[in-house]
């Protein structure tokens, strides 16, 4: 299986990429714009030649995404790419909307176009996994026993969490709809 991981040079994405390469036989295409929060592991290119590719592009670049999907023909997407720092989102909220909401929309459209070109068997097996944040649910307050779950209402309280909630909404709007 060939998996596209967006944000694969970020904190969580890097760990996911390393896990996929060391614990499975899957191939990984790492799409990351290599911004301020990226920490790429350049040794993976040589260590996993033929199973790992680093594609330094922004998910807002539709043409570049289409080229990567055309070159690699993935079987799944794990979407972790995002602007993530709450303090930065307060200073520059439009950047967070641009990357987290519009970037997700671009990735979804490229993925949908790719999916349409797959054989029926590959379409059936194809998966798109979106990774979000608990920040979309707001603050638990002082109750240390409180927990969020899938039924918790959204209550974003920063431009970061609002942009992630917007990306979640785009993903959910595609759930169960014909591509």
C-alpha positions as YAML, in Angstrom:
chain: A
units: angstrom
residues:
- id: 1
  name: UNK
  ca: [0.00, 0.00, 0.00]
- id: 2
  name: UNK
  ca: [1.25, 3.49, -0.84]
- id: 3
  name: UNK
  ca: [0.21, 6.17, 1.64]
- id: 4
  name: UNK
  ca: [0.44, 9.93, 1.23]
- id: 5
  name: UNK
  ca: [1.16, 11.59, 4.59]
- id: 6
  name: UNK
  ca: [0.71, 15.36, 4.60]
- id: 7
  name: UNK
  ca: [2.63, 17.19, 7.29]
- id: 8
  name: UNK
  ca: [4.98, 14.23, 7.59]
- id: 9
  name: UNK
  ca: [7.89, 16.40, 8.76]
- id: 10
  name: UNK
  ca: [5.92, 17.86, 11.67]
- id: 11
  name: UNK
  ca: [5.97, 16.62, 15.26]
- id: 12
  name: UNK
  ca: [3.24, 13.97, 14.96]
- id: 13
  name: UNK
  ca: [3.62, 13.41, 11.22]
- id: 14
  name: UNK
  ca: [7.29, 12.54, 11.53]
- id: 15
  name: UNK
  ca: [6.52, 9.90, 14.16]
- id: 16
  name: UNK
  ca: [3.75, 8.49, 11.95]
- id: 17
  name: UNK
  ca: [6.05, 8.29, 8.91]
- id: 18
  name: UNK
  ca: [8.75, 6.54, 10.95]
- id: 19
  name: UNK
  ca: [6.17, 4.09, 12.34]
- id: 20
  name: UNK
  ca: [4.78, 3.27, 8.89]
- id: 21
  name: UNK
  ca: [8.27, 2.64, 7.54]
- id: 22
  name: UNK
  ca: [9.55, 0.57, 10.46]
- id: 23
  name: UNK
  ca: [6.44, -1.37, 11.49]
- id: 24
  name: UNK
  ca: [4.79, -2.03, 8.10]
- id: 25
  name: UNK
  ca: [5.72, -2.75, 4.50]
- id: 26
  name: UNK
  ca: [3.78, 0.30, 3.27]
- id: 27
  name: UNK
  ca: [5.39, 2.92, 1.07]
- id: 28
  name: UNK
  ca: [5.15, 6.55, 2.19]
- id: 29
  name: UNK
  ca: [4.96, 9.77, 0.19]
- id: 30
  name: UNK
  ca: [5.66, 12.61, 2.62]
- id: 31
  name: UNK
  ca: [4.13, 15.92, 1.52]
- id: 32
  name: UNK
  ca: [5.33, 18.80, 3.68]
- id: 33
  name: UNK
  ca: [6.00, 22.45, 2.85]
- id: 34
  name: UNK
  ca: [8.93, 22.36, 5.32]
- id: 35
  name: UNK
  ca: [7.81, 25.41, 7.26]
- id: 36
  name: UNK
  ca: [8.73, 26.67, 10.73]
- id: 37
  name: UNK
  ca: [7.40, 23.58, 12.56]
- id: 38
  name: UNK
  ca: [8.98, 20.98, 10.25]
- id: 39
  name: UNK
  ca: [11.81, 18.69, 11.25]
- id: 40
  name: UNK
  ca: [12.47, 16.46, 8.25]
- id: 41
  name: UNK
  ca: [14.48, 13.27, 8.68]
- id: 42
  name: UNK
  ca: [16.59, 13.32, 5.53]
- id: 43
  name: UNK
  ca: [18.11, 9.93, 6.34]
- id: 44
  name: UNK
  ca: [14.79, 8.24, 5.49]
- id: 45
  name: UNK
  ca: [15.23, 8.89, 1.75]
- id: 46
  name: UNK
  ca: [18.33, 6.67, 1.63]
- id: 47
  name: UNK
  ca: [17.33, 4.22, 4.37]
- id: 48
  name: UNK
  ca: [13.99, 3.46, 2.70]
- id: 49
  name: UNK
  ca: [14.82, 4.01, -0.97]
- id: 50
  name: UNK
  ca: [11.96, 2.72, -3.08]
- id: 51
  name: UNK
  ca: [9.51, 2.99, -0.15]
- id: 52
  name: UNK
  ca: [9.86, 6.63, 0.91]
- id: 53
  name: UNK
  ca: [9.64, 9.86, -1.04]
- id: 54
  name: UNK
  ca: [9.85, 13.41, 0.31]
- id: 55
  name: UNK
  ca: [7.78, 15.93, -1.65]
- id: 56
  name: UNK
  ca: [8.48, 19.48, -0.35]
- id: 57
  name: UNK
  ca: [5.26, 21.18, -1.47]
- id: 58
  name: UNK
  ca: [2.43, 23.17, 0.08]
- id: 59
  name: UNK
  ca: [-1.00, 21.49, 0.07]
- id: 60
  name: UNK
  ca: [-2.42, 24.73, -1.34]
- id: 61
  name: UNK
  ca: [-0.47, 24.12, -4.56]
- id: 62
  name: UNK
  ca: [-3.05, 22.15, -6.52]
- id: 63
  name: UNK
  ca: [-0.86, 21.60, -9.59]
- id: 64
  name: UNK
  ca: [2.00, 20.22, -7.48]
- id: 65
  name: UNK
  ca: [-0.40, 17.95, -5.56]
- id: 66
  name: UNK
  ca: [-1.86, 16.64, -8.82]
- id: 67
  name: UNK
  ca: [1.66, 15.85, -10.07]
- id: 68
  name: UNK
  ca: [2.50, 13.97, -6.86]
- id: 69
  name: UNK
  ca: [-0.75, 11.98, -6.97]
- id: 70
  name: UNK
  ca: [-0.15, 11.21, -10.66]
- id: 71
  name: UNK
  ca: [3.43, 10.09, -10.02]
- id: 72
  name: UNK
  ca: [2.70, 7.97, -6.95]
- id: 73
  name: UNK
  ca: [-0.97, 6.88, -7.32]
- id: 74
  name: UNK
  ca: [-1.59, 6.49, -3.56]
- id: 75
  name: UNK
  ca: [-3.97, 4.01, -1.94]
- id: 76
  name: UNK
  ca: [-4.61, 6.21, 1.10]
- id: 77
  name: UNK
  ca: [-4.08, 9.72, 2.46]
- id: 78
  name: UNK
  ca: [-3.29, 10.60, 6.06]
- id: 79
  name: UNK
  ca: [-3.79, 14.36, 6.37]
- id: 80
  name: UNK
  ca: [-1.82, 15.93, 9.22]
- id: 81
  name: UNK
  ca: [-0.57, 19.13, 7.53]
- id: 82
  name: UNK
  ca: [-1.59, 22.26, 9.42]
- id: 83
  name: UNK
  ca: [-0.49, 25.52, 10.89]
- id: 84
  name: UNK
  ca: [-0.58, 24.65, 14.58]
- id: 85
  name: UNK
  ca: [0.56, 27.31, 17.03]
- id: 86
  name: UNK
  ca: [-2.28, 29.09, 18.85]
- id: 87
  name: UNK
  ca: [-0.22, 32.22, 19.57]
- id: 88
  name: UNK
  ca: [0.76, 32.55, 15.91]
- id: 89
  name: UNK
  ca: [-2.90, 32.15, 14.91]
- id: 90
  name: UNK
  ca: [-3.85, 35.17, 17.01]
- id: 91
  name: UNK
  ca: [-1.20, 37.28, 15.26]
- id: 92
  name: UNK
  ca: [-1.93, 35.97, 11.74]
- id: 93
  name: UNK
  ca: [-5.38, 34.34, 11.55]
- id: 94
  name: UNK
  ca: [-5.66, 34.55, 7.75]
- id: 95
  name: UNK
  ca: [-2.60, 32.35, 7.32]
- id: 96
  name: UNK
  ca: [-4.29, 29.67, 9.44]
- id: 97
  name: UNK
  ca: [-7.50, 29.85, 7.41]
- id: 98
  name: UNK
  ca: [-5.47, 29.72, 4.20]
- id: 99
  name: UNK
  ca: [-3.44, 26.68, 5.17]
- id: 100
  name: UNK
  ca: [-5.83, 24.72, 7.38]
- id: 101
  name: UNK
  ca: [-9.15, 25.32, 5.62]
- id: 102
  name: UNK
  ca: [-8.26, 26.12, 2.01]
- id: 103
  name: UNK
  ca: [-5.33, 23.67, 2.03]
- id: 104
  name: UNK
  ca: [-7.63, 20.90, 3.23]
- id: 105
  name: UNK
  ca: [-10.18, 21.83, 0.55]
- id: 106
  name: UNK
  ca: [-7.48, 21.67, -2.13]
- id: 107
  name: UNK
  ca: [-6.23, 18.32, -0.87]
- id: 108
  name: UNK
  ca: [-9.77, 16.93, -0.78]
- id: 109
  name: UNK
  ca: [-10.41, 18.00, -4.38]
- id: 110
  name: UNK
  ca: [-7.15, 16.52, -5.65]
- id: 111
  name: UNK
  ca: [-7.85, 13.32, -3.72]
- id: 112
  name: UNK
  ca: [-11.37, 13.13, -5.12]
- id: 113
  name: UNK
  ca: [-10.09, 13.56, -8.67]
- id: 114
  name: UNK
  ca: [-7.47, 10.84, -8.07]
- id: 115
  name: UNK
  ca: [-10.09, 8.53, -6.53]
- id: 116
  name: UNK
  ca: [-12.35, 8.88, -9.57]
- id: 117
  name: UNK
  ca: [-9.55, 7.55, -11.79]
- id: 118
  name: UNK
  ca: [-8.99, 4.40, -9.73]
- id: 119
  name: UNK
  ca: [-10.34, 0.96, -10.56]
- id: 120
  name: UNK
  ca: [-13.51, -0.02, -8.67]
- id: 121
  name: UNK
  ca: [-11.50, -2.32, -6.35]
- id: 122
  name: UNK
  ca: [-8.98, 0.43, -5.52]
- id: 123
  name: UNK
  ca: [-11.80, 2.94, -4.98]
- id: 124
  name: UNK
  ca: [-13.45, 0.60, -2.49]
- id: 125
  name: UNK
  ca: [-10.20, 0.15, -0.56]
- id: 126
  name: UNK
  ca: [-9.09, 3.82, -0.69]
- id: 127
  name: UNK
  ca: [-9.09, 5.74, 2.61]
- id: 128
  name: UNK
  ca: [-8.71, 9.40, 3.60]
- id: 129
  name: UNK
  ca: [-7.77, 9.93, 7.25]
- id: 130
  name: UNK
  ca: [-7.97, 13.47, 8.62]
- id: 131
  name: UNK
  ca: [-6.14, 14.29, 11.85]
- id: 132
  name: UNK
  ca: [-7.61, 17.12, 13.89]
- id: 133
  name: UNK
  ca: [-7.09, 18.49, 17.39]
- id: 134
  name: UNK
  ca: [-8.99, 18.48, 20.66]
- id: 135
  name: UNK
  ca: [-8.74, 22.28, 20.53]
- id: 136
  name: UNK
  ca: [-11.87, 22.28, 18.32]
- id: 137
  name: UNK
  ca: [-13.89, 21.35, 21.43]
- id: 138
  name: UNK
  ca: [-12.70, 24.33, 23.47]
- id: 139
  name: UNK
  ca: [-11.72, 24.18, 27.13]
- id: 140
  name: UNK
  ca: [-12.63, 21.53, 29.69]
- id: 141
  name: UNK
  ca: [-12.27, 23.97, 32.55]
- id: 142
  name: UNK
  ca: [-11.14, 22.92, 36.02]
- id: 143
  name: UNK
  ca: [-12.83, 19.49, 36.02]
- id: 144
  name: UNK
  ca: [-9.87, 17.11, 35.71]
- id: 145
  name: UNK
  ca: [-12.21, 14.14, 35.22]
- id: 146
  name: UNK
  ca: [-13.93, 15.71, 32.20]
- id: 147
  name: UNK
  ca: [-13.17, 14.29, 28.76]
- id: 148
  name: UNK
  ca: [-13.96, 15.12, 25.17]
- id: 149
  name: UNK
  ca: [-15.39, 12.50, 22.84]
- id: 150
  name: UNK
  ca: [-16.76, 12.36, 19.30]
- id: 151
  name: UNK
  ca: [-20.11, 13.72, 20.50]
- id: 152
  name: UNK
  ca: [-18.68, 16.79, 22.23]
- id: 153
  name: UNK
  ca: [-19.88, 20.05, 20.67]
- id: 154
  name: UNK
  ca: [-17.40, 22.22, 18.83]
- id: 155
  name: UNK
  ca: [-16.40, 25.35, 20.75]
- id: 156
  name: UNK
  ca: [-13.21, 26.68, 19.13]
- id: 157
  name: UNK
  ca: [-11.65, 29.57, 21.03]
- id: 158
  name: UNK
  ca: [-8.74, 30.65, 18.82]
- id: 159
  name: UNK
  ca: [-8.18, 31.18, 15.10]
- id: 160
  name: UNK
  ca: [-6.17, 27.94, 15.13]
- id: 161
  name: UNK
  ca: [-8.98, 25.84, 16.60]
- id: 162
  name: UNK
  ca: [-11.58, 27.57, 14.40]
- id: 163
  name: UNK
  ca: [-9.53, 26.82, 11.29]
- id: 164
  name: UNK
  ca: [-9.17, 23.17, 12.32]
- id: 165
  name: UNK
  ca: [-12.93, 22.99, 12.97]
- id: 166
  name: UNK
  ca: [-13.46, 24.38, 9.46]
- id: 167
  name: UNK
  ca: [-11.19, 21.70, 8.00]
- id: 168
  name: UNK
  ca: [-13.07, 19.05, 9.99]
- id: 169
  name: UNK
  ca: [-16.33, 20.34, 8.55]
- id: 170
  name: UNK
  ca: [-15.01, 20.07, 5.00]
- id: 171
  name: UNK
  ca: [-13.94, 16.48, 5.61]
- id: 172
  name: UNK
  ca: [-17.25, 15.58, 7.21]
- id: 173
  name: UNK
  ca: [-19.15, 17.15, 4.33]
- id: 174
  name: UNK
  ca: [-17.52, 14.59, 2.03]
- id: 175
  name: UNK
  ca: [-18.36, 11.62, 4.27]
- id: 176
  name: UNK
  ca: [-20.90, 9.40, 2.56]
- id: 177
  name: UNK
  ca: [-21.25, 11.60, -0.51]
- id: 178
  name: UNK
  ca: [-20.55, 10.33, -4.00]
- id: 179
  name: UNK
  ca: [-17.20, 11.54, -5.26]
...
